[in-house]
mmCIF file with all atom_site columns, C-alpha atoms in Angstrom:
data_model
loop_
_atom_site.group_PDB
_atom_site.id
_atom_site.type_symbol
_atom_site.label_atom_id
_atom_site.label_alt_id
_atom_site.label_comp_id
_atom_site.label_asym_id
_atom_site.label_entity_id
_atom_site.label_seq_id
_atom_site.pdbx_PDB_ins_code
_atom_site.Cartn_x
_atom_site.Cartn_y
_atom_site.Cartn_z
_atom_site.occupancy
_atom_site.B_iso_or_equiv
_atom_site.pdbx_formal_charge
_atom_site.auth_seq_id
_atom_site.auth_comp_id
_atom_site.auth_asym_id
_atom_site.auth_atom_id
_atom_site.pdbx_PDB_model_num
ATOM 1   C CA . ASP A 1 1   ? 23.609 18.425 -54.670 1.00 0.00 ? 781  ASP A CA 1
ATOM 2   C CA . GLY A 1 2   ? 25.958 21.211 -53.640 1.00 0.00 ? 782  GLY A CA 1
ATOM 3   C CA . GLY A 1 3   ? 24.474 24.593 -53.037 1.00 0.00 ? 783  GLY A CA 1
ATOM 4   C CA . ILE A 1 4   ? 23.568 27.386 -50.705 1.00 0.00 ? 784  ILE A CA 1
ATOM 5   C CA . THR A 1 5   ? 20.320 27.211 -48.746 1.00 0.00 ? 785  THR A CA 1
ATOM 6   C CA . GLN A 1 6   ? 18.413 30.006 -47.125 1.00 0.00 ? 786  GLN A CA 1
ATOM 7   C CA . SER A 1 7   ? 15.501 29.329 -44.874 1.00 0.00 ? 787  SER A CA 1
ATOM 8   C CA . PRO A 1 8   ? 12.735 30.088 -44.525 1.00 0.00 ? 788  PRO A CA 1
ATOM 9   C CA . LYS A 1 9   ? 11.630 31.561 -47.854 1.00 0.00 ? 789  LYS A CA 1
ATOM 10  C CA . TYR A 1 10  ? 9.067  33.821 -46.160 1.00 0.00 ? 790  TYR A CA 1
ATOM 11  C CA . LEU A 1 11  ? 9.275  35.092 -42.591 1.00 0.00 ? 791  LEU A CA 1
ATOM 12  C CA . PHE A 1 12  ? 6.870  37.225 -40.617 1.00 0.00 ? 792  PHE A CA 1
ATOM 13  C CA . ARG A 1 13  ? 7.723  38.877 -37.319 1.00 0.00 ? 793  ARG A CA 1
ATOM 14  C CA . LYS A 1 14  ? 6.211  41.407 -35.004 1.00 0.00 ? 794  LYS A CA 1
ATOM 15  C CA . GLU A 1 15  ? 7.889  44.749 -34.583 1.00 0.00 ? 795  GLU A CA 1
ATOM 16  C CA . GLY A 1 16  ? 10.409 44.773 -31.744 1.00 0.00 ? 796  GLY A CA 1
ATOM 17  C CA . GLN A 1 17  ? 11.335 41.091 -32.030 1.00 0.00 ? 797  GLN A CA 1
ATOM 18  C CA . ASN A 1 18  ? 14.746 39.838 -33.078 1.00 0.00 ? 798  ASN A CA 1
ATOM 19  C CA . VAL A 1 19  ? 14.733 37.324 -35.904 1.00 0.00 ? 799  VAL A CA 1
ATOM 20  C CA . THR A 1 20  ? 17.484 35.074 -37.291 1.00 0.00 ? 800  THR A CA 1
ATOM 21  C CA . LEU A 1 21  ? 17.798 34.184 -40.959 1.00 0.00 ? 801  LEU A CA 1
ATOM 22  C CA . SER A 1 22  ? 19.582 30.954 -41.802 1.00 0.00 ? 802  SER A CA 1
ATOM 23  C CA . CYS A 1 23  ? 22.225 30.499 -44.501 1.00 0.00 ? 803  CYS A CA 1
ATOM 24  C CA . GLU A 1 24  ? 23.955 27.157 -45.031 1.00 0.00 ? 804  GLU A CA 1
ATOM 25  C CA . GLN A 1 25  ? 26.337 26.078 -47.794 1.00 0.00 ? 805  GLN A CA 1
ATOM 26  C CA . ASN A 1 26  ? 27.848 22.698 -48.626 1.00 0.00 ? 806  ASN A CA 1
ATOM 27  C CA . LEU A 1 27  ? 30.205 24.019 -51.286 1.00 0.00 ? 807  LEU A CA 1
ATOM 28  C CA . ASN A 1 28  ? 33.201 24.136 -48.923 1.00 0.00 ? 808  ASN A CA 1
ATOM 29  C CA . HIS A 1 29  ? 33.432 27.877 -49.548 1.00 0.00 ? 809  HIS A CA 1
ATOM 30  C CA . ASP A 1 30  ? 35.501 30.094 -47.273 1.00 0.00 ? 810  ASP A CA 1
ATOM 31  C CA . ALA A 1 31  ? 33.740 33.398 -47.958 1.00 0.00 ? 811  ALA A CA 1
ATOM 32  C CA . MET A 1 32  ? 30.117 34.229 -47.180 1.00 0.00 ? 812  MET A CA 1
ATOM 33  C CA . TYR A 1 33  ? 28.034 37.380 -47.586 1.00 0.00 ? 813  TYR A CA 1
ATOM 34  C CA . TRP A 1 34  ? 24.691 38.869 -46.554 1.00 0.00 ? 814  TRP A CA 1
ATOM 35  C CA . TYR A 1 35  ? 22.815 41.429 -48.662 1.00 0.00 ? 815  TYR A CA 1
ATOM 36  C CA . ARG A 1 36  ? 19.614 43.328 -48.362 1.00 0.00 ? 816  ARG A CA 1
ATOM 37  C CA . GLN A 1 37  ? 17.590 44.100 -51.497 1.00 0.00 ? 817  GLN A CA 1
ATOM 38  C CA . ASP A 1 38  ? 14.996 46.865 -51.607 1.00 0.00 ? 818  ASP A CA 1
ATOM 39  C CA . PRO A 1 39  ? 13.174 48.039 -54.746 1.00 0.00 ? 819  PRO A CA 1
ATOM 40  C CA . GLY A 1 40  ? 15.325 50.444 -56.743 1.00 0.00 ? 820  GLY A CA 1
ATOM 41  C CA . GLN A 1 41  ? 18.355 50.088 -54.480 1.00 0.00 ? 821  GLN A CA 1
ATOM 42  C CA . GLY A 1 42  ? 20.129 47.027 -55.742 1.00 0.00 ? 822  GLY A CA 1
ATOM 43  C CA . LEU A 1 43  ? 21.949 44.751 -53.301 1.00 0.00 ? 823  LEU A CA 1
ATOM 44  C CA . ARG A 1 44  ? 23.444 46.389 -50.250 1.00 0.00 ? 824  ARG A CA 1
ATOM 45  C CA . LEU A 1 45  ? 26.114 44.574 -48.261 1.00 0.00 ? 825  LEU A CA 1
ATOM 46  C CA . ILE A 1 46  ? 25.303 43.953 -44.604 1.00 0.00 ? 826  ILE A CA 1
ATOM 47  C CA . TYR A 1 47  ? 28.158 41.700 -43.399 1.00 0.00 ? 827  TYR A CA 1
ATOM 48  C CA . TYR A 1 48  ? 30.774 39.461 -44.959 1.00 0.00 ? 828  TYR A CA 1
ATOM 49  C CA . SER A 1 49  ? 33.166 36.802 -43.757 1.00 0.00 ? 829  SER A CA 1
ATOM 50  C CA . GLN A 1 50  ? 36.298 35.542 -45.467 1.00 0.00 ? 830  GLN A CA 1
ATOM 51  C CA . ILE A 1 51  ? 37.069 32.822 -42.942 1.00 0.00 ? 831  ILE A CA 1
ATOM 52  C CA . VAL A 1 52  ? 35.603 31.012 -39.955 1.00 0.00 ? 832  VAL A CA 1
ATOM 53  C CA . ASN A 1 53  ? 35.446 33.053 -36.725 1.00 0.00 ? 833  ASN A CA 1
ATOM 54  C CA . ASP A 1 54  ? 36.012 36.318 -38.558 1.00 0.00 ? 834  ASP A CA 1
ATOM 55  C CA . PHE A 1 55  ? 33.630 38.769 -40.216 1.00 0.00 ? 835  PHE A CA 1
ATOM 56  C CA . GLN A 1 56  ? 33.484 42.411 -41.262 1.00 0.00 ? 836  GLN A CA 1
ATOM 57  C CA . LYS A 1 57  ? 30.767 45.029 -41.418 1.00 0.00 ? 837  LYS A CA 1
ATOM 58  C CA . GLY A 1 58  ? 29.431 45.942 -44.804 1.00 0.00 ? 838  GLY A CA 1
ATOM 59  C CA . ASP A 1 59  ? 27.832 49.214 -45.802 1.00 0.00 ? 839  ASP A CA 1
ATOM 60  C CA . ILE A 1 60  ? 24.602 48.864 -43.800 1.00 0.00 ? 840  ILE A CA 1
ATOM 61  C CA . ALA A 1 61  ? 25.498 46.766 -40.721 1.00 0.00 ? 841  ALA A CA 1
ATOM 62  C CA . GLU A 1 62  ? 23.585 48.841 -38.167 1.00 0.00 ? 842  GLU A CA 1
ATOM 63  C CA . GLY A 1 63  ? 20.774 46.841 -36.583 1.00 0.00 ? 843  GLY A CA 1
ATOM 64  C CA . TYR A 1 64  ? 22.167 43.501 -37.758 1.00 0.00 ? 844  TYR A CA 1
ATOM 65  C CA . SER A 1 65  ? 24.501 40.900 -36.259 1.00 0.00 ? 845  SER A CA 1
ATOM 66  C CA . VAL A 1 66  ? 26.160 37.733 -37.579 1.00 0.00 ? 846  VAL A CA 1
ATOM 67  C CA . SER A 1 67  ? 28.271 34.819 -36.425 1.00 0.00 ? 847  SER A CA 1
ATOM 68  C CA . ARG A 1 68  ? 30.615 32.487 -38.275 1.00 0.00 ? 848  ARG A CA 1
ATOM 69  C CA . GLU A 1 69  ? 31.294 29.592 -35.936 1.00 0.00 ? 849  GLU A CA 1
ATOM 70  C CA . LYS A 1 70  ? 31.242 26.989 -38.695 1.00 0.00 ? 850  LYS A CA 1
ATOM 71  C CA . LYS A 1 71  ? 32.521 27.188 -42.244 1.00 0.00 ? 851  LYS A CA 1
ATOM 72  C CA . GLU A 1 72  ? 29.192 26.140 -43.720 1.00 0.00 ? 852  GLU A CA 1
ATOM 73  C CA . SER A 1 73  ? 26.943 28.472 -41.719 1.00 0.00 ? 853  SER A CA 1
ATOM 74  C CA . PHE A 1 74  ? 26.528 32.258 -41.575 1.00 0.00 ? 854  PHE A CA 1
ATOM 75  C CA . PRO A 1 75  ? 23.290 33.207 -39.768 1.00 0.00 ? 855  PRO A CA 1
ATOM 76  C CA . LEU A 1 76  ? 22.049 36.795 -39.804 1.00 0.00 ? 856  LEU A CA 1
ATOM 77  C CA . THR A 1 77  ? 20.109 38.269 -36.886 1.00 0.00 ? 857  THR A CA 1
ATOM 78  C CA . VAL A 1 78  ? 17.888 41.243 -37.570 1.00 0.00 ? 858  VAL A CA 1
ATOM 79  C CA . THR A 1 79  ? 17.592 43.039 -34.268 1.00 0.00 ? 859  THR A CA 1
ATOM 80  C CA . SER A 1 80  ? 14.902 45.365 -32.981 1.00 0.00 ? 860  SER A CA 1
ATOM 81  C CA . ALA A 1 81  ? 17.366 48.217 -33.555 1.00 0.00 ? 861  ALA A CA 1
ATOM 82  C CA . GLN A 1 82  ? 16.954 47.870 -37.321 1.00 0.00 ? 862  GLN A CA 1
ATOM 83  C CA . LYS A 1 83  ? 14.523 50.668 -38.183 1.00 0.00 ? 863  LYS A CA 1
ATOM 84  C CA . ASN A 1 84  ? 13.116 49.279 -41.407 1.00 0.00 ? 864  ASN A CA 1
ATOM 85  C CA . PRO A 1 85  ? 13.725 45.515 -41.478 1.00 0.00 ? 865  PRO A CA 1
ATOM 86  C CA . THR A 1 86  ? 11.110 44.531 -44.066 1.00 0.00 ? 866  THR A CA 1
ATOM 87  C CA . ALA A 1 87  ? 13.120 43.515 -47.143 1.00 0.00 ? 867  ALA A CA 1
ATOM 88  C CA . PHE A 1 88  ? 14.408 40.656 -49.284 1.00 0.00 ? 868  PHE A CA 1
ATOM 89  C CA . TYR A 1 89  ? 17.622 39.163 -47.876 1.00 0.00 ? 869  TYR A CA 1
ATOM 90  C CA . LEU A 1 90  ? 20.174 37.304 -49.974 1.00 0.00 ? 870  LEU A CA 1
ATOM 91  C CA . CYS A 1 91  ? 23.062 35.162 -48.782 1.00 0.00 ? 871  CYS A CA 1
ATOM 92  C CA . ALA A 1 92  ? 26.038 34.297 -50.995 1.00 0.00 ? 872  ALA A CA 1
ATOM 93  C CA . SER A 1 93  ? 29.262 32.330 -50.801 1.00 0.00 ? 873  SER A CA 1
ATOM 94  C CA . SER A 1 94  ? 32.488 32.057 -52.780 1.00 0.00 ? 874  SER A CA 1
ATOM 95  C CA . MET A 1 95  ? 35.682 30.042 -52.583 1.00 0.00 ? 875  MET A CA 1
ATOM 96  C CA . GLY A 1 96  ? 37.591 33.124 -51.532 1.00 0.00 ? 876  GLY A CA 1
ATOM 97  C CA . LEU A 1 97  ? 40.494 35.222 -52.647 1.00 0.00 ? 877  LEU A CA 1
ATOM 98  C CA . LEU A 1 98  ? 43.226 32.778 -51.693 1.00 0.00 ? 878  LEU A CA 1
ATOM 99  C CA . LEU A 1 99  ? 42.055 30.353 -54.354 1.00 0.00 ? 879  LEU A CA 1
ATOM 100 C CA . ARG A 1 100 ? 41.478 33.182 -56.853 1.00 0.00 ? 880  ARG A CA 1
ATOM 101 C CA . SER A 1 101 ? 38.024 31.829 -57.467 1.00 0.00 ? 881  SER A CA 1
ATOM 102 C CA . THR A 1 102 ? 35.794 34.745 -56.812 1.00 0.00 ? 882  THR A CA 1
ATOM 103 C CA . GLU A 1 103 ? 32.450 33.795 -58.338 1.00 0.00 ? 883  GLU A CA 1
ATOM 104 C CA . ALA A 1 104 ? 29.706 34.195 -55.754 1.00 0.00 ? 884  ALA A CA 1
ATOM 105 C CA . PHE A 1 105 ? 26.855 31.710 -55.572 1.00 0.00 ? 885  PHE A CA 1
ATOM 106 C CA . PHE A 1 106 ? 23.566 32.890 -54.150 1.00 0.00 ? 886  PHE A CA 1
ATOM 107 C CA . GLY A 1 107 ? 20.773 31.376 -52.137 1.00 0.00 ? 887  GLY A CA 1
ATOM 108 C CA . GLN A 1 108 ? 17.156 31.836 -53.124 1.00 0.00 ? 888  GLN A CA 1
ATOM 109 C CA . GLY A 1 109 ? 16.577 34.550 -50.560 1.00 0.00 ? 889  GLY A CA 1
ATOM 110 C CA . THR A 1 110 ? 14.329 35.177 -47.554 1.00 0.00 ? 890  THR A CA 1
ATOM 111 C CA . ARG A 1 111 ? 11.524 37.683 -47.693 1.00 0.00 ? 891  ARG A CA 1
ATOM 112 C CA . LEU A 1 112 ? 11.185 39.198 -44.206 1.00 0.00 ? 892  LEU A CA 1
ATOM 113 C CA . THR A 1 113 ? 8.047  41.118 -43.321 1.00 0.00 ? 893  THR A CA 1
ATOM 114 C CA . VAL A 1 114 ? 7.802  42.902 -39.999 1.00 0.00 ? 894  VAL A CA 1
ATOM 115 C CA . VAL A 1 115 ? 4.315  43.904 -38.903 1.00 0.00 ? 895  VAL A CA 1
ATOM 116 C CA . ALA B 2 1   ? 35.448 53.354 -50.119 1.00 0.00 ? 1365 ALA B CA 1
ATOM 117 C CA . GLN B 2 2   ? 34.585 51.497 -53.285 1.00 0.00 ? 1366 GLN B CA 1
ATOM 118 C CA . THR B 2 3   ? 31.404 52.314 -55.166 1.00 0.00 ? 1367 THR B CA 1
ATOM 119 C CA . VAL B 2 4   ? 29.602 50.897 -58.184 1.00 0.00 ? 1368 VAL B CA 1
ATOM 120 C CA . THR B 2 5   ? 27.271 53.037 -60.272 1.00 0.00 ? 1369 THR B CA 1
ATOM 121 C CA . GLN B 2 6   ? 24.762 51.968 -62.899 1.00 0.00 ? 1370 GLN B CA 1
ATOM 122 C CA . SER B 2 7   ? 23.222 55.051 -64.441 1.00 0.00 ? 1371 SER B CA 1
ATOM 123 C CA . GLN B 2 8   ? 20.508 53.337 -66.482 1.00 0.00 ? 1372 GLN B CA 1
ATOM 124 C CA . PRO B 2 9   ? 17.609 52.220 -64.243 1.00 0.00 ? 1373 PRO B CA 1
ATOM 125 C CA . GLU B 2 10  ? 15.676 50.772 -67.206 1.00 0.00 ? 1374 GLU B CA 1
ATOM 126 C CA . MET B 2 11  ? 16.433 49.793 -70.768 1.00 0.00 ? 1375 MET B CA 1
ATOM 127 C CA . SER B 2 12  ? 14.590 48.026 -73.535 1.00 0.00 ? 1376 SER B CA 1
ATOM 128 C CA . VAL B 2 13  ? 15.712 46.334 -76.724 1.00 0.00 ? 1377 VAL B CA 1
ATOM 129 C CA . GLN B 2 14  ? 14.069 44.516 -79.593 1.00 0.00 ? 1378 GLN B CA 1
ATOM 130 C CA . GLU B 2 15  ? 14.599 40.798 -79.882 1.00 0.00 ? 1379 GLU B CA 1
ATOM 131 C CA . ALA B 2 16  ? 17.737 39.939 -81.921 1.00 0.00 ? 1380 ALA B CA 1
ATOM 132 C CA . GLU B 2 17  ? 19.175 43.441 -81.461 1.00 0.00 ? 1381 GLU B CA 1
ATOM 133 C CA . THR B 2 18  ? 22.230 44.446 -79.458 1.00 0.00 ? 1382 THR B CA 1
ATOM 134 C CA . VAL B 2 19  ? 22.162 46.389 -76.203 1.00 0.00 ? 1383 VAL B CA 1
ATOM 135 C CA . THR B 2 20  ? 24.882 47.805 -73.952 1.00 0.00 ? 1384 THR B CA 1
ATOM 136 C CA . LEU B 2 21  ? 24.509 48.296 -70.207 1.00 0.00 ? 1385 LEU B CA 1
ATOM 137 C CA . SER B 2 22  ? 26.803 50.791 -68.496 1.00 0.00 ? 1386 SER B CA 1
ATOM 138 C CA . CYS B 2 23  ? 28.703 50.498 -65.233 1.00 0.00 ? 1387 CYS B CA 1
ATOM 139 C CA . THR B 2 24  ? 31.330 52.648 -63.600 1.00 0.00 ? 1388 THR B CA 1
ATOM 140 C CA . TYR B 2 25  ? 33.161 52.013 -60.360 1.00 0.00 ? 1389 TYR B CA 1
ATOM 141 C CA . ASP B 2 26  ? 35.516 53.773 -58.036 1.00 0.00 ? 1390 ASP B CA 1
ATOM 142 C CA . THR B 2 27  ? 38.444 52.223 -56.200 1.00 0.00 ? 1391 THR B CA 1
ATOM 143 C CA . SER B 2 28  ? 42.031 52.987 -55.267 1.00 0.00 ? 1392 SER B CA 1
ATOM 144 C CA . GLU B 2 29  ? 43.019 49.331 -55.619 1.00 0.00 ? 1393 GLU B CA 1
ATOM 145 C CA . ASN B 2 30  ? 44.874 47.906 -58.578 1.00 0.00 ? 1394 ASN B CA 1
ATOM 146 C CA . ASN B 2 31  ? 43.865 44.275 -58.143 1.00 0.00 ? 1395 ASN B CA 1
ATOM 147 C CA . TYR B 2 32  ? 40.134 43.527 -58.175 1.00 0.00 ? 1396 TYR B CA 1
ATOM 148 C CA . TYR B 2 33  ? 37.405 41.599 -59.922 1.00 0.00 ? 1397 TYR B CA 1
ATOM 149 C CA . LEU B 2 34  ? 34.336 42.762 -61.808 1.00 0.00 ? 1398 LEU B CA 1
ATOM 150 C CA . PHE B 2 35  ? 31.133 40.885 -62.519 1.00 0.00 ? 1399 PHE B CA 1
ATOM 151 C CA . TRP B 2 36  ? 27.785 41.129 -64.208 1.00 0.00 ? 1400 TRP B CA 1
ATOM 152 C CA . TYR B 2 37  ? 24.955 39.218 -62.560 1.00 0.00 ? 1401 TYR B CA 1
ATOM 153 C CA . LYS B 2 38  ? 21.458 38.631 -63.891 1.00 0.00 ? 1402 LYS B CA 1
ATOM 154 C CA . GLN B 2 39  ? 18.369 38.446 -61.668 1.00 0.00 ? 1403 GLN B CA 1
ATOM 155 C CA . PRO B 2 40  ? 15.243 37.174 -63.480 1.00 0.00 ? 1404 PRO B CA 1
ATOM 156 C CA . PRO B 2 41  ? 11.779 37.461 -61.925 1.00 0.00 ? 1405 PRO B CA 1
ATOM 157 C CA . SER B 2 42  ? 12.506 34.336 -59.861 1.00 0.00 ? 1406 SER B CA 1
ATOM 158 C CA . ARG B 2 43  ? 15.052 36.525 -58.009 1.00 0.00 ? 1407 ARG B CA 1
ATOM 159 C CA . GLN B 2 44  ? 17.770 33.877 -58.339 1.00 0.00 ? 1408 GLN B CA 1
ATOM 160 C CA . MET B 2 45  ? 21.107 35.594 -58.964 1.00 0.00 ? 1409 MET B CA 1
ATOM 161 C CA . ILE B 2 46  ? 23.018 34.181 -61.940 1.00 0.00 ? 1410 ILE B CA 1
ATOM 162 C CA . LEU B 2 47  ? 26.580 35.030 -62.930 1.00 0.00 ? 1411 LEU B CA 1
ATOM 163 C CA . VAL B 2 48  ? 26.739 36.326 -66.497 1.00 0.00 ? 1412 VAL B CA 1
ATOM 164 C CA . ILE B 2 49  ? 30.402 37.213 -66.921 1.00 0.00 ? 1413 ILE B CA 1
ATOM 165 C CA . ARG B 2 50  ? 33.546 37.891 -64.887 1.00 0.00 ? 1414 ARG B CA 1
ATOM 166 C CA . GLN B 2 51  ? 36.638 40.056 -65.509 1.00 0.00 ? 1415 GLN B CA 1
ATOM 167 C CA . GLU B 2 52  ? 39.905 40.116 -63.581 1.00 0.00 ? 1416 GLU B CA 1
ATOM 168 C CA . ALA B 2 53  ? 41.403 43.604 -63.455 1.00 0.00 ? 1417 ALA B CA 1
ATOM 169 C CA . TYR B 2 54  ? 44.904 42.346 -64.235 1.00 0.00 ? 1418 TYR B CA 1
ATOM 170 C CA . LYS B 2 55  ? 43.723 40.923 -67.552 1.00 0.00 ? 1419 LYS B CA 1
ATOM 171 C CA . GLN B 2 56  ? 43.687 43.395 -70.430 1.00 0.00 ? 1420 GLN B CA 1
ATOM 172 C CA . GLN B 2 57  ? 41.613 41.167 -72.692 1.00 0.00 ? 1421 GLN B CA 1
ATOM 173 C CA . ASN B 2 58  ? 37.884 41.728 -72.448 1.00 0.00 ? 1422 ASN B CA 1
ATOM 174 C CA . ALA B 2 59  ? 35.896 38.723 -71.223 1.00 0.00 ? 1423 ALA B CA 1
ATOM 175 C CA . THR B 2 60  ? 33.393 37.031 -73.516 1.00 0.00 ? 1424 THR B CA 1
ATOM 176 C CA . GLU B 2 61  ? 30.741 34.411 -72.818 1.00 0.00 ? 1425 GLU B CA 1
ATOM 177 C CA . ASN B 2 62  ? 28.751 33.453 -75.915 1.00 0.00 ? 1426 ASN B CA 1
ATOM 178 C CA . ARG B 2 63  ? 26.417 36.425 -76.628 1.00 0.00 ? 1427 ARG B CA 1
ATOM 179 C CA . PHE B 2 64  ? 27.732 38.413 -73.671 1.00 0.00 ? 1428 PHE B CA 1
ATOM 180 C CA . SER B 2 65  ? 30.890 40.508 -73.754 1.00 0.00 ? 1429 SER B CA 1
ATOM 181 C CA . VAL B 2 66  ? 32.347 43.334 -71.733 1.00 0.00 ? 1430 VAL B CA 1
ATOM 182 C CA . ASN B 2 67  ? 34.218 46.504 -72.525 1.00 0.00 ? 1431 ASN B CA 1
ATOM 183 C CA . PHE B 2 68  ? 36.653 46.917 -69.639 1.00 0.00 ? 1432 PHE B CA 1
ATOM 184 C CA . GLN B 2 69  ? 38.354 50.285 -69.501 1.00 0.00 ? 1433 GLN B CA 1
ATOM 185 C CA . LYS B 2 70  ? 40.564 50.192 -66.400 1.00 0.00 ? 1434 LYS B CA 1
ATOM 186 C CA . ALA B 2 71  ? 41.827 53.754 -66.573 1.00 0.00 ? 1435 ALA B CA 1
ATOM 187 C CA . ALA B 2 72  ? 38.304 55.103 -66.961 1.00 0.00 ? 1436 ALA B CA 1
ATOM 188 C CA . LYS B 2 73  ? 36.971 52.637 -64.357 1.00 0.00 ? 1437 LYS B CA 1
ATOM 189 C CA . SER B 2 74  ? 34.269 51.557 -66.733 1.00 0.00 ? 1438 SER B CA 1
ATOM 190 C CA . PHE B 2 75  ? 32.843 48.059 -67.217 1.00 0.00 ? 1439 PHE B CA 1
ATOM 191 C CA . SER B 2 76  ? 29.990 47.862 -69.714 1.00 0.00 ? 1440 SER B CA 1
ATOM 192 C CA . LEU B 2 77  ? 28.087 44.732 -70.759 1.00 0.00 ? 1441 LEU B CA 1
ATOM 193 C CA . LYS B 2 78  ? 27.099 44.099 -74.360 1.00 0.00 ? 1442 LYS B CA 1
ATOM 194 C CA . ILE B 2 79  ? 24.356 41.596 -75.121 1.00 0.00 ? 1443 ILE B CA 1
ATOM 195 C CA . SER B 2 80  ? 24.208 40.545 -78.755 1.00 0.00 ? 1444 SER B CA 1
ATOM 196 C CA . ASP B 2 81  ? 21.250 38.879 -80.467 1.00 0.00 ? 1445 ASP B CA 1
ATOM 197 C CA . SER B 2 82  ? 19.009 39.662 -77.500 1.00 0.00 ? 1446 SER B CA 1
ATOM 198 C CA . GLN B 2 83  ? 16.534 36.958 -76.542 1.00 0.00 ? 1447 GLN B CA 1
ATOM 199 C CA . LEU B 2 84  ? 13.269 37.139 -74.615 1.00 0.00 ? 1448 LEU B CA 1
ATOM 200 C CA . GLY B 2 85  ? 14.929 35.132 -71.841 1.00 0.00 ? 1449 GLY B CA 1
ATOM 201 C CA . ASP B 2 86  ? 17.429 37.932 -71.319 1.00 0.00 ? 1450 ASP B CA 1
ATOM 202 C CA . THR B 2 87  ? 14.671 40.009 -69.726 1.00 0.00 ? 1451 THR B CA 1
ATOM 203 C CA . ALA B 2 88  ? 15.886 40.538 -66.160 1.00 0.00 ? 1452 ALA B CA 1
ATOM 204 C CA . MET B 2 89  ? 17.530 42.912 -63.738 1.00 0.00 ? 1453 MET B CA 1
ATOM 205 C CA . TYR B 2 90  ? 21.268 43.174 -64.378 1.00 0.00 ? 1454 TYR B CA 1
ATOM 206 C CA . PHE B 2 91  ? 23.721 44.067 -61.651 1.00 0.00 ? 1455 PHE B CA 1
ATOM 207 C CA . CYS B 2 92  ? 27.303 45.166 -62.003 1.00 0.00 ? 1456 CYS B CA 1
ATOM 208 C CA . ALA B 2 93  ? 29.533 44.099 -59.092 1.00 0.00 ? 1457 ALA B CA 1
ATOM 209 C CA . PHE B 2 94  ? 33.023 44.807 -57.757 1.00 0.00 ? 1458 PHE B CA 1
ATOM 210 C CA . MET B 2 95  ? 35.125 42.566 -55.531 1.00 0.00 ? 1459 MET B CA 1
ATOM 211 C CA . SER B 2 96  ? 38.156 43.916 -53.705 1.00 0.00 ? 1460 SER B CA 1
ATOM 212 C CA . GLY B 2 97  ? 41.247 41.846 -54.318 1.00 0.00 ? 1461 GLY B CA 1
ATOM 213 C CA . ARG B 2 98  ? 42.568 42.842 -50.928 1.00 0.00 ? 1462 ARG B CA 1
ATOM 214 C CA . GLU B 2 99  ? 39.656 42.114 -48.584 1.00 0.00 ? 1463 GLU B CA 1
ATOM 215 C CA . GLY B 2 100 ? 37.155 40.183 -50.678 1.00 0.00 ? 1464 GLY B CA 1
ATOM 216 C CA . LYS B 2 101 ? 34.388 42.701 -50.144 1.00 0.00 ? 1465 LYS B CA 1
ATOM 217 C CA . LEU B 2 102 ? 31.751 42.275 -52.874 1.00 0.00 ? 1466 LEU B CA 1
ATOM 218 C CA . ILE B 2 103 ? 29.502 45.232 -53.660 1.00 0.00 ? 1467 ILE B CA 1
ATOM 219 C CA . PHE B 2 104 ? 26.816 45.804 -56.273 1.00 0.00 ? 1468 PHE B CA 1
ATOM 220 C CA . GLY B 2 105 ? 25.403 48.634 -58.319 1.00 0.00 ? 1469 GLY B CA 1
ATOM 221 C CA . GLN B 2 106 ? 21.759 49.693 -58.237 1.00 0.00 ? 1470 GLN B CA 1
ATOM 222 C CA . GLY B 2 107 ? 20.834 47.540 -61.201 1.00 0.00 ? 1471 GLY B CA 1
ATOM 223 C CA . THR B 2 108 ? 19.454 48.026 -64.719 1.00 0.00 ? 1472 THR B CA 1
ATOM 224 C CA . GLU B 2 109 ? 16.098 46.507 -65.585 1.00 0.00 ? 1473 GLU B CA 1
ATOM 225 C CA . LEU B 2 110 ? 16.306 45.169 -69.121 1.00 0.00 ? 1474 LEU B CA 1
ATOM 226 C CA . SER B 2 111 ? 13.227 44.335 -71.160 1.00 0.00 ? 1475 SER B CA 1
ATOM 227 C CA . VAL B 2 112 ? 13.572 42.418 -74.416 1.00 0.00 ? 1476 VAL B CA 1
ATOM 228 C CA . LYS B 2 113 ? 10.561 43.030 -76.648 1.00 0.00 ? 1477 LYS B CA 1
ATOM 229 C CA . PRO B 2 114 ? 9.341  40.633 -79.366 1.00 0.00 ? 1478 PRO B CA 1
#
């Protein structure tokens, strides 16, 4: 089955540790996105990538880093510089603008708790 | 910078009635895409409806339709014959046609009451 997979579903880390959230898609999509969701604040864009080996900062990139070495993978690292990392993180992908197919498909999310 | 604003944090509607969710956006671009997504309690994001800015005709998907007013930068969602399964958080979203950046509004929590 084609889809977008985030793992793990729940993640616990100690304060001060970096942690990497996984996002994999087998939809052959060019574009991928990372969002953070907090209660009452909707989805806020962290990073996005339209093509392999290229990515752009979103609206709240500070304290986060990404890589896009493979088309199907877009891991997000939450660094110790992120002041309030506890949140629900969503990854999404779409075919991209070139194909004019812009619908984004979402993973099931990772709930990160930093203690 | 583009922004998306949903001014109704919560709404409720009786089953079988009609409800309209509001969304406004700000952009200097002429080519872009607008979406409504639904997020039920499972937190899985589901596309409800999509509108291309270059199309004047309002998009419709079964009980869901939009009122797209490009000059006013308004993109409201109308749900007809509301069903209990429509209870969810609804997000309005904007995608730049130039850079593919996809941003969301704050969401409207819709409750459909029996």
